[in-house]
PDB file of C-alpha atoms and ligand atoms in Angstrom:
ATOM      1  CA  UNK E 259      15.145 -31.162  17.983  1.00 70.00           C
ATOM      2  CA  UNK E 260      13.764 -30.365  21.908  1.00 87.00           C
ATOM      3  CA  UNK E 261      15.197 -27.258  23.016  1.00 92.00           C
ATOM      4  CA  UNK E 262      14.858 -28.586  26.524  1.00 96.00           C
ATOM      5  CA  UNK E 263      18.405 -27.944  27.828  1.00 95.00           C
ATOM      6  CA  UNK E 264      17.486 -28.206  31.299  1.00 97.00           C
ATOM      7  CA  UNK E 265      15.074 -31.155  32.014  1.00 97.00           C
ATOM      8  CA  UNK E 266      16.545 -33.498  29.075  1.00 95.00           C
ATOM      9  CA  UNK E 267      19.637 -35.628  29.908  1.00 80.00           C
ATOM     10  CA  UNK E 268      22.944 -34.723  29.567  1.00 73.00           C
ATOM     11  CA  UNK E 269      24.909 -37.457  30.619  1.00 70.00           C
ATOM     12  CA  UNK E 270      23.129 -40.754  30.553  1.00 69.00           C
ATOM     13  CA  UNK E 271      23.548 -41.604  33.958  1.00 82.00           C
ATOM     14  CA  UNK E 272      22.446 -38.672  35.711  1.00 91.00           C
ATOM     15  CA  UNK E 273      19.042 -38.712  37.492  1.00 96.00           C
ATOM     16  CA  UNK E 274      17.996 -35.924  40.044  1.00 97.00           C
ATOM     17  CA  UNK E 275      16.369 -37.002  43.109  1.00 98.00           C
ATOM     18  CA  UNK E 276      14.323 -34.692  44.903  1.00 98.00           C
ATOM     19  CA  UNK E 277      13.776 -35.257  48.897  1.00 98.00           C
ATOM     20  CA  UNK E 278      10.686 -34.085  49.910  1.00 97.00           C
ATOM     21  CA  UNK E 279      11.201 -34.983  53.994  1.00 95.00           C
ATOM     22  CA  UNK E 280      13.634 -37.219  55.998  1.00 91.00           C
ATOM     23  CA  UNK E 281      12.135 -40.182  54.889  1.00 89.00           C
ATOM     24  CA  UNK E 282      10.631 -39.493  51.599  1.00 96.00           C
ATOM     25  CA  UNK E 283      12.858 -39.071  48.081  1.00 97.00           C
ATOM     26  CA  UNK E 284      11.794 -39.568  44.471  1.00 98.00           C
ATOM     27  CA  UNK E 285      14.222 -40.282  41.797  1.00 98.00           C
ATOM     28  CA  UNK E 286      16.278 -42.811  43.820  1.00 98.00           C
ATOM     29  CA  UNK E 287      15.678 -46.457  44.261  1.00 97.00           C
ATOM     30  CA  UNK E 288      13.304 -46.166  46.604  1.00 98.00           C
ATOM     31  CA  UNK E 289       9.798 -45.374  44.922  1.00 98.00           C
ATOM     32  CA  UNK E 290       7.606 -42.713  45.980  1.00 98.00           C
ATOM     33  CA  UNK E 291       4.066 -43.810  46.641  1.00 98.00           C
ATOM     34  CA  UNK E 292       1.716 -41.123  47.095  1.00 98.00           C
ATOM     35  CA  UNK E 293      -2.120 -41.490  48.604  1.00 98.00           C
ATOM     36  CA  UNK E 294      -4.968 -39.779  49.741  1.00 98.00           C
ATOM     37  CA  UNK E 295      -8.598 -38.686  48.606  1.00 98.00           C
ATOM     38  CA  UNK E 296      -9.364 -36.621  45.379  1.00 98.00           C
ATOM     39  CA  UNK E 297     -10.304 -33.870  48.085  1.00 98.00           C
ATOM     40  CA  UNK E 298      -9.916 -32.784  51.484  1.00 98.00           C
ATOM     41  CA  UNK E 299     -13.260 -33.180  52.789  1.00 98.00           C
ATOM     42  CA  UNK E 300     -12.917 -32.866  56.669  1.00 98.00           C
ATOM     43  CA  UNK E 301     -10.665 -33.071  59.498  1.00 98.00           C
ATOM     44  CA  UNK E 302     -11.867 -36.747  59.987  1.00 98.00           C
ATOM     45  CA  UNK E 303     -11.794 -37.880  56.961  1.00 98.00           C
ATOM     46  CA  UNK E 304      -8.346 -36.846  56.803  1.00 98.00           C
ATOM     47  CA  UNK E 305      -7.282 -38.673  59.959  1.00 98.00           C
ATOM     48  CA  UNK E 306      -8.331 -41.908  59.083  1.00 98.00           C
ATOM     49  CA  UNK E 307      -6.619 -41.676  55.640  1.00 98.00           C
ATOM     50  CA  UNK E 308      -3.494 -40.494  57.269  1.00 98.00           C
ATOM     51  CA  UNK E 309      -3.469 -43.601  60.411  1.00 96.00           C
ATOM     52  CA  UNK E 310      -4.515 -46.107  58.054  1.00 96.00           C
ATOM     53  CA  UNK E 311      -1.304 -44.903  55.346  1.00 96.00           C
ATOM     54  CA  UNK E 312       1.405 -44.048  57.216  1.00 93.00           C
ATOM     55  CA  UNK E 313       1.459 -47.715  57.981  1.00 92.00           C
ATOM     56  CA  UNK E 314       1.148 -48.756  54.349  1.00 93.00           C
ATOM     57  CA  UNK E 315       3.639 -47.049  54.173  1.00 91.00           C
ATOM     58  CA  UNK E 316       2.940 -44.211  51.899  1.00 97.00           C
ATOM     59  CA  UNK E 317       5.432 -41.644  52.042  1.00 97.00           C
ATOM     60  CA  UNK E 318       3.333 -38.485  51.130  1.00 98.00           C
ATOM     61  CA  UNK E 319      -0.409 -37.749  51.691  1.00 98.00           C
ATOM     62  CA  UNK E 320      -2.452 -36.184  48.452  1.00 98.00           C
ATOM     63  CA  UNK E 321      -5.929 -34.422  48.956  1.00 98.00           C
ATOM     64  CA  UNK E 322      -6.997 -31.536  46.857  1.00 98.00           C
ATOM     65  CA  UNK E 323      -8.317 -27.929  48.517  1.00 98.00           C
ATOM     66  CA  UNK E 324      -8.237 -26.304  45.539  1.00 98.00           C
ATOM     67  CA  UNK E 325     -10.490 -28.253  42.922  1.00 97.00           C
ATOM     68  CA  UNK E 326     -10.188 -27.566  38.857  1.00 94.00           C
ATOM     69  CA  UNK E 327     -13.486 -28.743  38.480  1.00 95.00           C
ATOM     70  CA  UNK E 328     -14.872 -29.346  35.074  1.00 93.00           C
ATOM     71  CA  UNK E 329     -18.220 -27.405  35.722  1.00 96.00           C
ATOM     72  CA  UNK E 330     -18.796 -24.321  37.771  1.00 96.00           C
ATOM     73  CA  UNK E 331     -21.078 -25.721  39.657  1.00 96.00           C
ATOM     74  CA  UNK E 332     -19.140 -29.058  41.569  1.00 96.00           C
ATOM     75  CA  UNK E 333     -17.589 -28.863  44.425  1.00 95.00           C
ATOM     76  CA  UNK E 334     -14.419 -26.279  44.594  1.00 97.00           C
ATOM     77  CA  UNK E 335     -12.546 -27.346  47.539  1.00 97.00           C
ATOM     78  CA  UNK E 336     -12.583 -26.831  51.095  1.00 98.00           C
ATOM     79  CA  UNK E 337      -9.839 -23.679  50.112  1.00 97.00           C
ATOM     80  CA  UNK E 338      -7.847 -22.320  53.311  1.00 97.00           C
ATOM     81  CA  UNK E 339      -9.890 -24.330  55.977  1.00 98.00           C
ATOM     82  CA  UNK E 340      -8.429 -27.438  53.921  1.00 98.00           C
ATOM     83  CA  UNK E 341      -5.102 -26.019  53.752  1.00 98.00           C
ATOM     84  CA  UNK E 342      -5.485 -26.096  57.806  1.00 98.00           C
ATOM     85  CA  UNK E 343      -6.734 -29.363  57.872  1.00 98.00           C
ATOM     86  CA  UNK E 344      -3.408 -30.436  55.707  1.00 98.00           C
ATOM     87  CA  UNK E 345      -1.040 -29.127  58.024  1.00 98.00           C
ATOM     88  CA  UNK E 346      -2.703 -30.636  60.899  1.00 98.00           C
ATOM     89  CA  UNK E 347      -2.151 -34.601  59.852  1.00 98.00           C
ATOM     90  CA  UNK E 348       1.150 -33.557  58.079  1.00 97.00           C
ATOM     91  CA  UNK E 349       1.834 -32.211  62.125  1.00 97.00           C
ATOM     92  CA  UNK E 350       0.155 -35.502  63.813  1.00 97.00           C
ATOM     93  CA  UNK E 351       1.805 -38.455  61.462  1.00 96.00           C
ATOM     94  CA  UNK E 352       5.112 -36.942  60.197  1.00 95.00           C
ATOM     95  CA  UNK E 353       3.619 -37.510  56.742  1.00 97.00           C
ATOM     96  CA  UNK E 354       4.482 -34.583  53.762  1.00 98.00           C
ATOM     97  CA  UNK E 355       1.658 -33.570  52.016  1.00 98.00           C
ATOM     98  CA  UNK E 356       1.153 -32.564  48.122  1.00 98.00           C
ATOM     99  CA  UNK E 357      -1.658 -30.554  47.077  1.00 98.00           C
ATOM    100  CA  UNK E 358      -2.687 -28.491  43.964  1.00 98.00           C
ATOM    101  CA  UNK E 359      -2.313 -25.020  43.042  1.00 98.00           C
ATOM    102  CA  UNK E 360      -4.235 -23.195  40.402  1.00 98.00           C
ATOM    103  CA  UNK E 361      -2.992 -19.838  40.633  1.00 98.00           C
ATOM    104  CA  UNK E 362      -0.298 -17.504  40.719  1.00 98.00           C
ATOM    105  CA  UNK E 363      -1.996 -15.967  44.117  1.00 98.00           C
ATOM    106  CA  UNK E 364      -2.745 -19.335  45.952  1.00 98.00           C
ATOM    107  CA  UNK E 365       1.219 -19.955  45.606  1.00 98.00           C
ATOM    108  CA  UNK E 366       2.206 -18.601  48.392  1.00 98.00           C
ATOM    109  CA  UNK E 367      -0.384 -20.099  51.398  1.00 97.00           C
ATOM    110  CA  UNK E 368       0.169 -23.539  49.410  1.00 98.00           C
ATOM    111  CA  UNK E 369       3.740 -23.858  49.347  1.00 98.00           C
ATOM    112  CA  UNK E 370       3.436 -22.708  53.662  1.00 97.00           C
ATOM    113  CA  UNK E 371       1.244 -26.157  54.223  1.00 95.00           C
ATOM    114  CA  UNK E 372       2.768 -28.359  51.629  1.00 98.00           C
ATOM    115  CA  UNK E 373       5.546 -30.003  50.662  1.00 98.00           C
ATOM    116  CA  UNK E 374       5.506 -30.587  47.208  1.00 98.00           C
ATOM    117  CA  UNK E 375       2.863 -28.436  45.580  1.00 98.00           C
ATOM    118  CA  UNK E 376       0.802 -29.929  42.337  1.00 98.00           C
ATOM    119  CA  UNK E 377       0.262 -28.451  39.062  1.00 98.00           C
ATOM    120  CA  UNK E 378      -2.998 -30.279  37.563  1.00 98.00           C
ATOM    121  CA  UNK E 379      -3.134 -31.463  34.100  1.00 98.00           C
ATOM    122  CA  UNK E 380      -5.746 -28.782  33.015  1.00 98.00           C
ATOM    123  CA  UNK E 381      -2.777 -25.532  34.276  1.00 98.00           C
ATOM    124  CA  UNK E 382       0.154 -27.530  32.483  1.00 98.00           C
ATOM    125  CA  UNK E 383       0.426 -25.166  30.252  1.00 98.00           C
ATOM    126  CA  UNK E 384      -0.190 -22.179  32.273  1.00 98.00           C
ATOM    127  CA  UNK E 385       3.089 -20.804  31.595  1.00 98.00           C
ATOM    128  CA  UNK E 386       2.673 -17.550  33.837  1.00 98.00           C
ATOM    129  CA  UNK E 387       2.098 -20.093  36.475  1.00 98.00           C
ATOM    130  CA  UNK E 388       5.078 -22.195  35.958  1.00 98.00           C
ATOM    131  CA  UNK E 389       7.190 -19.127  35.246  1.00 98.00           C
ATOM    132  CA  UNK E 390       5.886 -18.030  39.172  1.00 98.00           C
ATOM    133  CA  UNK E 391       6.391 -21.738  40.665  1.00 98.00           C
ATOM    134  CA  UNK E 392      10.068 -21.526  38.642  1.00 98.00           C
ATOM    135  CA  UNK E 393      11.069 -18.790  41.639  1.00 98.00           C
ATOM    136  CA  UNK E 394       9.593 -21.528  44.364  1.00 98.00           C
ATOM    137  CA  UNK E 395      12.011 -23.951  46.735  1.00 97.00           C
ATOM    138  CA  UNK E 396       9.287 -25.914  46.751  1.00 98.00           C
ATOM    139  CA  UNK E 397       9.258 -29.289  44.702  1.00 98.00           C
ATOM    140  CA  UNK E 398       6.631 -29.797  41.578  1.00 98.00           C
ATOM    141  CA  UNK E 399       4.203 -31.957  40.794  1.00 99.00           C
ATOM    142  CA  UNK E 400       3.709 -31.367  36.952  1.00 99.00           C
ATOM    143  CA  UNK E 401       1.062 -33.284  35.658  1.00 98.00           C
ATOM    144  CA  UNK E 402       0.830 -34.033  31.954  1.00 98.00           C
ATOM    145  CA  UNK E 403      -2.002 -31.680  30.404  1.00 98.00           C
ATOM    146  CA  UNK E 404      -5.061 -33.642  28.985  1.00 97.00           C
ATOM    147  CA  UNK E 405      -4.138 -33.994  25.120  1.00 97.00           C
ATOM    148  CA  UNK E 406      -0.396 -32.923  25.619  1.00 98.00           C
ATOM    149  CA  UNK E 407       2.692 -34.554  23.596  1.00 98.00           C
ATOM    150  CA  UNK E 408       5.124 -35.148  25.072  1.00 98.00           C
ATOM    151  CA  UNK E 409       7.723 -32.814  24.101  1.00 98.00           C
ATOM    152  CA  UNK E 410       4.772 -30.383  25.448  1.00 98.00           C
ATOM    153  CA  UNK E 411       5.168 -31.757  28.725  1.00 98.00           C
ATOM    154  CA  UNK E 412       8.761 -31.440  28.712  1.00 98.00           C
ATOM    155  CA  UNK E 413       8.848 -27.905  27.727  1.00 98.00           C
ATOM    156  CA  UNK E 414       6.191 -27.346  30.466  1.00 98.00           C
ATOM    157  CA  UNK E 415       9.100 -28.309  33.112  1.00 98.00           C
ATOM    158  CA  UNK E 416      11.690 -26.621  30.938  1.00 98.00           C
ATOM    159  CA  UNK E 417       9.574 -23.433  32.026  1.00 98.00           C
ATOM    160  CA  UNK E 418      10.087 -24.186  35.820  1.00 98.00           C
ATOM    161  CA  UNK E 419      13.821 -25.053  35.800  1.00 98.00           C
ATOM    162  CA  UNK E 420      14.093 -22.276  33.550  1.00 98.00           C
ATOM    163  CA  UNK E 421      13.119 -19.471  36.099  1.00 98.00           C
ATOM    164  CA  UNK E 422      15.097 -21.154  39.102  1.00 98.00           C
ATOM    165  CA  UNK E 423      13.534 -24.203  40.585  1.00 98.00           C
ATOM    166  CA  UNK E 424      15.157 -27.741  39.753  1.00 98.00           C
ATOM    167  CA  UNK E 425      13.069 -29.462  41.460  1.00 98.00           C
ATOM    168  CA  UNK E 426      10.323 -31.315  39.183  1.00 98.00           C
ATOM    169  CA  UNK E 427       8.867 -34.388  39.338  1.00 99.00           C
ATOM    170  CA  UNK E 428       6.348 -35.319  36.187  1.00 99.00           C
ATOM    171  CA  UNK E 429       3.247 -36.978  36.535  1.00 99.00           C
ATOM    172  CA  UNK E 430       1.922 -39.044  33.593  1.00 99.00           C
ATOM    173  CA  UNK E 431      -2.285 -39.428  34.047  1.00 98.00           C
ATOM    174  CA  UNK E 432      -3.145 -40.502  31.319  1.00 98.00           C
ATOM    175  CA  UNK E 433      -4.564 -38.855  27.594  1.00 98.00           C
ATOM    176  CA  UNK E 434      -7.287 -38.280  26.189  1.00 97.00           C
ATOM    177  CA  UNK E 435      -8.806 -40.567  23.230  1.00 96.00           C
ATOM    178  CA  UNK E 436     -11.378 -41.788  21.383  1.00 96.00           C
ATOM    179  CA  UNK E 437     -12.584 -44.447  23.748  1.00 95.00           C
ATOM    180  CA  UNK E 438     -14.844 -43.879  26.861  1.00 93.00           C
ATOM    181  CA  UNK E 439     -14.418 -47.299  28.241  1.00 96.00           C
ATOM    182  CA  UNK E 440     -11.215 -45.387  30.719  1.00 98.00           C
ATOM    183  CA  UNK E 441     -11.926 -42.023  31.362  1.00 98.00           C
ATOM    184  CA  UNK E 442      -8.243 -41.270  30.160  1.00 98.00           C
ATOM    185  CA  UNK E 443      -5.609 -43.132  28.253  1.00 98.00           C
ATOM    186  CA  UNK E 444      -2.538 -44.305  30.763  1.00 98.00           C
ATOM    187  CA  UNK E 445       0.619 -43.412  28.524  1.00 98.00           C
ATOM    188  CA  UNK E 446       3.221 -46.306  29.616  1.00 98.00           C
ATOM    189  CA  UNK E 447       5.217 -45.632  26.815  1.00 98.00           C
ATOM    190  CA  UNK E 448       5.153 -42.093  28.084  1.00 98.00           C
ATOM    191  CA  UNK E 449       7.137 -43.103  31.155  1.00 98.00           C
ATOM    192  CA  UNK E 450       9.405 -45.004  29.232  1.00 98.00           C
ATOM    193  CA  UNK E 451      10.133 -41.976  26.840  1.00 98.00           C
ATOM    194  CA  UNK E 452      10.543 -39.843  29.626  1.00 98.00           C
ATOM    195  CA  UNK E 453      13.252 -41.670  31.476  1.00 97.00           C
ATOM    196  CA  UNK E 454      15.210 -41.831  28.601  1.00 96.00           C
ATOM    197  CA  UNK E 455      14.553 -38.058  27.592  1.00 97.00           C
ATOM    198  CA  UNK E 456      14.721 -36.478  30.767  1.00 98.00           C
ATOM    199  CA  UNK E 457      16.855 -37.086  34.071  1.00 98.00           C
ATOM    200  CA  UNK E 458      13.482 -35.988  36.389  1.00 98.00           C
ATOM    201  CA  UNK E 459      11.703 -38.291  38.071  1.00 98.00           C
ATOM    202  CA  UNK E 460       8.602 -40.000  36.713  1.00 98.00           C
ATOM    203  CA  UNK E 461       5.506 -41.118  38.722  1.00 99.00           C
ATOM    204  CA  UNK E 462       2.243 -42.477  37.319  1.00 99.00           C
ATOM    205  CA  UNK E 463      -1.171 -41.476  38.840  1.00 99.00           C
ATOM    206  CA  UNK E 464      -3.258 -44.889  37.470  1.00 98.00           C
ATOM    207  CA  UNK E 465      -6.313 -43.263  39.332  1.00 98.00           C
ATOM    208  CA  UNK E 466      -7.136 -40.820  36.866  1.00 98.00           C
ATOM    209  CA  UNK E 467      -5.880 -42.512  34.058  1.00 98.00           C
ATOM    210  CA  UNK E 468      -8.154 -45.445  34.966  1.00 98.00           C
ATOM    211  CA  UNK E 469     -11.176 -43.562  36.485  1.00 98.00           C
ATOM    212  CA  UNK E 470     -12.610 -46.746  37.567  1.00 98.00           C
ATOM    213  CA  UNK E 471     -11.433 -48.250  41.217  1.00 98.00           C
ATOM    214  CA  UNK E 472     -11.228 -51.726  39.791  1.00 98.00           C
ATOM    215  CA  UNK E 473      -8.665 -51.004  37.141  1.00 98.00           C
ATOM    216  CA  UNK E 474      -6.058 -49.400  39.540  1.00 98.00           C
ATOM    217  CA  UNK E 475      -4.028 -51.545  41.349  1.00 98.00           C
ATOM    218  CA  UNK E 476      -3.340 -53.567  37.860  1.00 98.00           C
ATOM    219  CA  UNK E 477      -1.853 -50.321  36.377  1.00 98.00           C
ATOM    220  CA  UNK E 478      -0.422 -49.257  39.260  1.00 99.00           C
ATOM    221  CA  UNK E 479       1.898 -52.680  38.883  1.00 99.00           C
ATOM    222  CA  UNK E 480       2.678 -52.008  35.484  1.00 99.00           C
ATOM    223  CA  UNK E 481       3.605 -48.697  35.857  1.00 99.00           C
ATOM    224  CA  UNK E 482       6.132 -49.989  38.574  1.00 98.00           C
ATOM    225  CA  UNK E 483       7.164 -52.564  36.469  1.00 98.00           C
ATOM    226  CA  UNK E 484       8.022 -49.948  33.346  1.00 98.00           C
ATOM    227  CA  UNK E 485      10.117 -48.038  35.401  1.00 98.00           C
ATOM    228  CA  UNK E 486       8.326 -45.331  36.831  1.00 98.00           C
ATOM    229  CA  UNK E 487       9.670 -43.495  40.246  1.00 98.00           C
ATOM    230  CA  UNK E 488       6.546 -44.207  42.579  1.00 98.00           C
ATOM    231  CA  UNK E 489       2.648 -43.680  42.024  1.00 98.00           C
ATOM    232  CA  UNK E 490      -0.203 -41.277  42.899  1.00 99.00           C
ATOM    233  CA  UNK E 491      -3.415 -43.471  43.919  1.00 98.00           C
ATOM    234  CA  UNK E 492      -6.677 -41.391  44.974  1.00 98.00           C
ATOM    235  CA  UNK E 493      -8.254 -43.328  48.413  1.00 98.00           C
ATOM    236  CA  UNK E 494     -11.137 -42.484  50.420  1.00 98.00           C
ATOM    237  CA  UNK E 495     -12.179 -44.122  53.692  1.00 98.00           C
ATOM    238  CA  UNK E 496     -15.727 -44.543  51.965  1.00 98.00           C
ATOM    239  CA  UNK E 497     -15.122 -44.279  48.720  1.00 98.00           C
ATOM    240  CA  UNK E 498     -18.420 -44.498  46.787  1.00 98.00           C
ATOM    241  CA  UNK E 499     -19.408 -40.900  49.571  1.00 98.00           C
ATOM    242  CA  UNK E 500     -16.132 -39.267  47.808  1.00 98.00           C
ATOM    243  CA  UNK E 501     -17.391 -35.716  47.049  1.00 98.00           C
ATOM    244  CA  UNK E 502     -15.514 -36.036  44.082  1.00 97.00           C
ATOM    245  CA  UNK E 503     -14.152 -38.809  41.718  1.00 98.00           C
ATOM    246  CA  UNK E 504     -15.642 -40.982  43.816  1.00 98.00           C
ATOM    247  CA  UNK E 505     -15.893 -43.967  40.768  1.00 98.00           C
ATOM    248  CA  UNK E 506     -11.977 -44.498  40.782  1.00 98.00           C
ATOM    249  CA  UNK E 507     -11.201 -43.859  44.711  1.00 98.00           C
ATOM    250  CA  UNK E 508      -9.975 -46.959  46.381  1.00 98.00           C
ATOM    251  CA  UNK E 509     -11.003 -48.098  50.056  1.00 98.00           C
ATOM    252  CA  UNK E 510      -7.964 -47.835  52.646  1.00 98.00           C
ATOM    253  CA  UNK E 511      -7.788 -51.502  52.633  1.00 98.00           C
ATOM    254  CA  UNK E 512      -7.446 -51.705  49.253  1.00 98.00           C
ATOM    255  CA  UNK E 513      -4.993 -49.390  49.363  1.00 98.00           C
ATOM    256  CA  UNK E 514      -2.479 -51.021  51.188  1.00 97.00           C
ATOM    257  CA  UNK E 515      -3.043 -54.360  49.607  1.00 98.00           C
ATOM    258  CA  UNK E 516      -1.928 -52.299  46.710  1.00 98.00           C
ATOM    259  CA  UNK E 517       1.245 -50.907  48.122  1.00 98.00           C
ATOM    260  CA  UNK E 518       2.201 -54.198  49.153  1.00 97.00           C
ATOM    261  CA  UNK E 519       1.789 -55.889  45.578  1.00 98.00           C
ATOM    262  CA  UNK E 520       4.106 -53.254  44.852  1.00 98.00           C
ATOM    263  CA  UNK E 521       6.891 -54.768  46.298  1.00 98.00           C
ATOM    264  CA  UNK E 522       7.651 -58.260  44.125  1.00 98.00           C
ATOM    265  CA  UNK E 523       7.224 -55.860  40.897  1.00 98.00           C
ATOM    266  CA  UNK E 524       9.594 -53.238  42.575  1.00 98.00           C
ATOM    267  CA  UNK E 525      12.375 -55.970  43.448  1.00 98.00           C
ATOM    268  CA  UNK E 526      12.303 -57.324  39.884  1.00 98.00           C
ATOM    269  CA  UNK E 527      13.095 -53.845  38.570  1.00 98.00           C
ATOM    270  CA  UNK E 528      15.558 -53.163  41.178  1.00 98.00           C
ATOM    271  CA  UNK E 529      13.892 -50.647  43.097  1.00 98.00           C
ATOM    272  CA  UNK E 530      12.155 -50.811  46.590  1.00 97.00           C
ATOM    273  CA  UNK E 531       9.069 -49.534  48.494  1.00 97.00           C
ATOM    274  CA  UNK E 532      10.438 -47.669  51.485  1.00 95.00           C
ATOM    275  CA  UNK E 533       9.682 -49.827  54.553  1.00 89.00           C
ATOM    276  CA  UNK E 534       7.640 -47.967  57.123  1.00 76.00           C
ATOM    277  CA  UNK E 535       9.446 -46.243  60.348  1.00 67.00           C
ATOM    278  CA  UNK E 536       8.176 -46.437  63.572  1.00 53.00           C
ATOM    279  CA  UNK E 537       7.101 -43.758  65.286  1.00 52.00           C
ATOM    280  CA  UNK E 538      10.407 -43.763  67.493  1.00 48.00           C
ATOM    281  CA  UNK E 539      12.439 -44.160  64.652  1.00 49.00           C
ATOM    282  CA  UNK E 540      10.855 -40.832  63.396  1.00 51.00           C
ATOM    283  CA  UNK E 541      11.208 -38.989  66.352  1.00 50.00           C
ATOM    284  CA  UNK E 542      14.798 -39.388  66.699  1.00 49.00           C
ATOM    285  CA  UNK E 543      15.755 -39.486  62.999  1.00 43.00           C
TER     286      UNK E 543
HETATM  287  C1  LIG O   8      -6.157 -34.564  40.879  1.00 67.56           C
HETATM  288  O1  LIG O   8      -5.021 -35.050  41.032  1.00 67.56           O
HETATM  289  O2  LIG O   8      -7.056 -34.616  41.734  1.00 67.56           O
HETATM  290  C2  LIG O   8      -6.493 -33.942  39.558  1.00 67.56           C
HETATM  291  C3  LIG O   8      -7.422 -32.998  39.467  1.00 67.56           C
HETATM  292  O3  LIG O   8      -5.795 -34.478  38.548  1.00 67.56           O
HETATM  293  P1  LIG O   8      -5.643 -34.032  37.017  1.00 67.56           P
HETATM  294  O4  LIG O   8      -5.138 -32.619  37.036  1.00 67.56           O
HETATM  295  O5  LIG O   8      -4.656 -35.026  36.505  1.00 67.56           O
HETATM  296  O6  LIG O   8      -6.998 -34.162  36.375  1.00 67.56           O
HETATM  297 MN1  LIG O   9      -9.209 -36.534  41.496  1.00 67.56          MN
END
């Protein structure tokens, strides 16, 4: 039996939502739908992908500054520069922004420039980490660790409710397997056990799951469609020049295609994708 007290259900009916800004919430009917780049690259770069999504809409803006790169020698992230670079588009388009932490000592500049701060797969099991993002106010992103079950995962955001913080919202990426054809397996039945398990929210990053642009916006749909609470999608404004997964990045365009196919799937599930606000509407909300 899970000794999960915390994140499984206790009464069938209860779901936490988490809000993350006025006009952002996951857990609720509306679904969350996350975008950006795999990294923050530059100042630029960062614009565009912030114009082109708030109109989407997307509700929060991703882009890595701290990288868990599999070798030593890629790209690390642009580090504090890119935590600057954050807060300036979260500033100019009223958009929340979610970006990774690795360690313990990053916590605390991270959780000043973002609003939801991400644990990646590869730390989901970091448990002095979780223990320290357990005594945040800051929501989670926990993603689910490369080969983890999933009563691993749970326990993972058993350790973060456990030391204070309620607020968690898991992130299924997929698994790894013996096929190369996806760079990762995407766990739908994952979601679905999830749900029932636990009363967090669920999201579903198809991106890395995927790895391959062309394969995205179909999972993205089914994902939806299973029940999950929104979706992470990685989008570049030239995505082939993304300094890093660059192979499963979508172009701007195609990203808000995407987040309107969303909606039919959405409706049929009863759940919506948050219509966008105009920029008055923001102001005075
Ligand atoms: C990411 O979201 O850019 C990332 C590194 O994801 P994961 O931890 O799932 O590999
Ligand atoms: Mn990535």
């Amino acid at each position: 039996m899970l000794n999960a007290k915390l994140a499984t259900q206790s009464h069938s009916d209860h779901r936490t939502i988490i809000r993350l800004s006025e006009n952002a919430t996951v857990g609720g009917q509306d679904l969350l739908i996350i975008g950006g780049p795999c990294s923050v690259e530059s100042l630029e770069q960062m614009e565009e992908v912030a114009s082109h999504l708030a109109a989407a809409p997307v509700q929060v803006l991703r882009g890595g500054v701290y990288k868990p790169r599999t070798s030593p020698y890629a790209f690390q992230g642009l580090g504090v520069e890119g935590l600057q670079i954050l807060e300036t588009v979260r500033q100019r388009y009223n958009l929340p922004v979610v970006t990774e932490v690795m360690s313990i000592a990053q916590i605390e500049a991270v959780a000043a420039s973002a609003d939801m701060l991400q644990i990646g797969s590869r730390n989901m099991q970091n448990y002095d980490l979780l223990k320290a993002l357990g005594q945040t106010d800051k929501p989670i992103m926990l993603k689910r660790g490369l080969s983890a079950t999933i009563e691993e995962f749970v326990l993972a955001a058993e350790y973060i409710l456990s030391h204070g913080n309620s607020q968690v919202v898991l992130c299924e990426r997929g698994i790894r397997s013996f096929d190369a054809y996806t760079r990762n397996v995407l766990d739908l039945g994952a979601v679905v056990a999830l749900k029932q398990l636990t009363h967090l929210p669920v999201i579903v990053d198809p991106s890395h799951a995927a790895g391959k642009r062309e394969m995205v916006a179909d999972l993205a749909r089914a994902a939806v469609a299973c029940g999950a609470d929104g979706v992470m999608i990685e989008c570049h404004p030239e995505p082939e020049k993304s300094v890093s997964d660059a192979r499963q990045a979508l172009s701007l365009e195609d990203m808000v295609k995407l987040v309107h196919s969303l909606k039919p799937v959405a409706a049929a599930v009863g759940r919506r994708v948050p219509e966008v606000k105009s920029r008055l509407q923001l102001s005075v909300a």
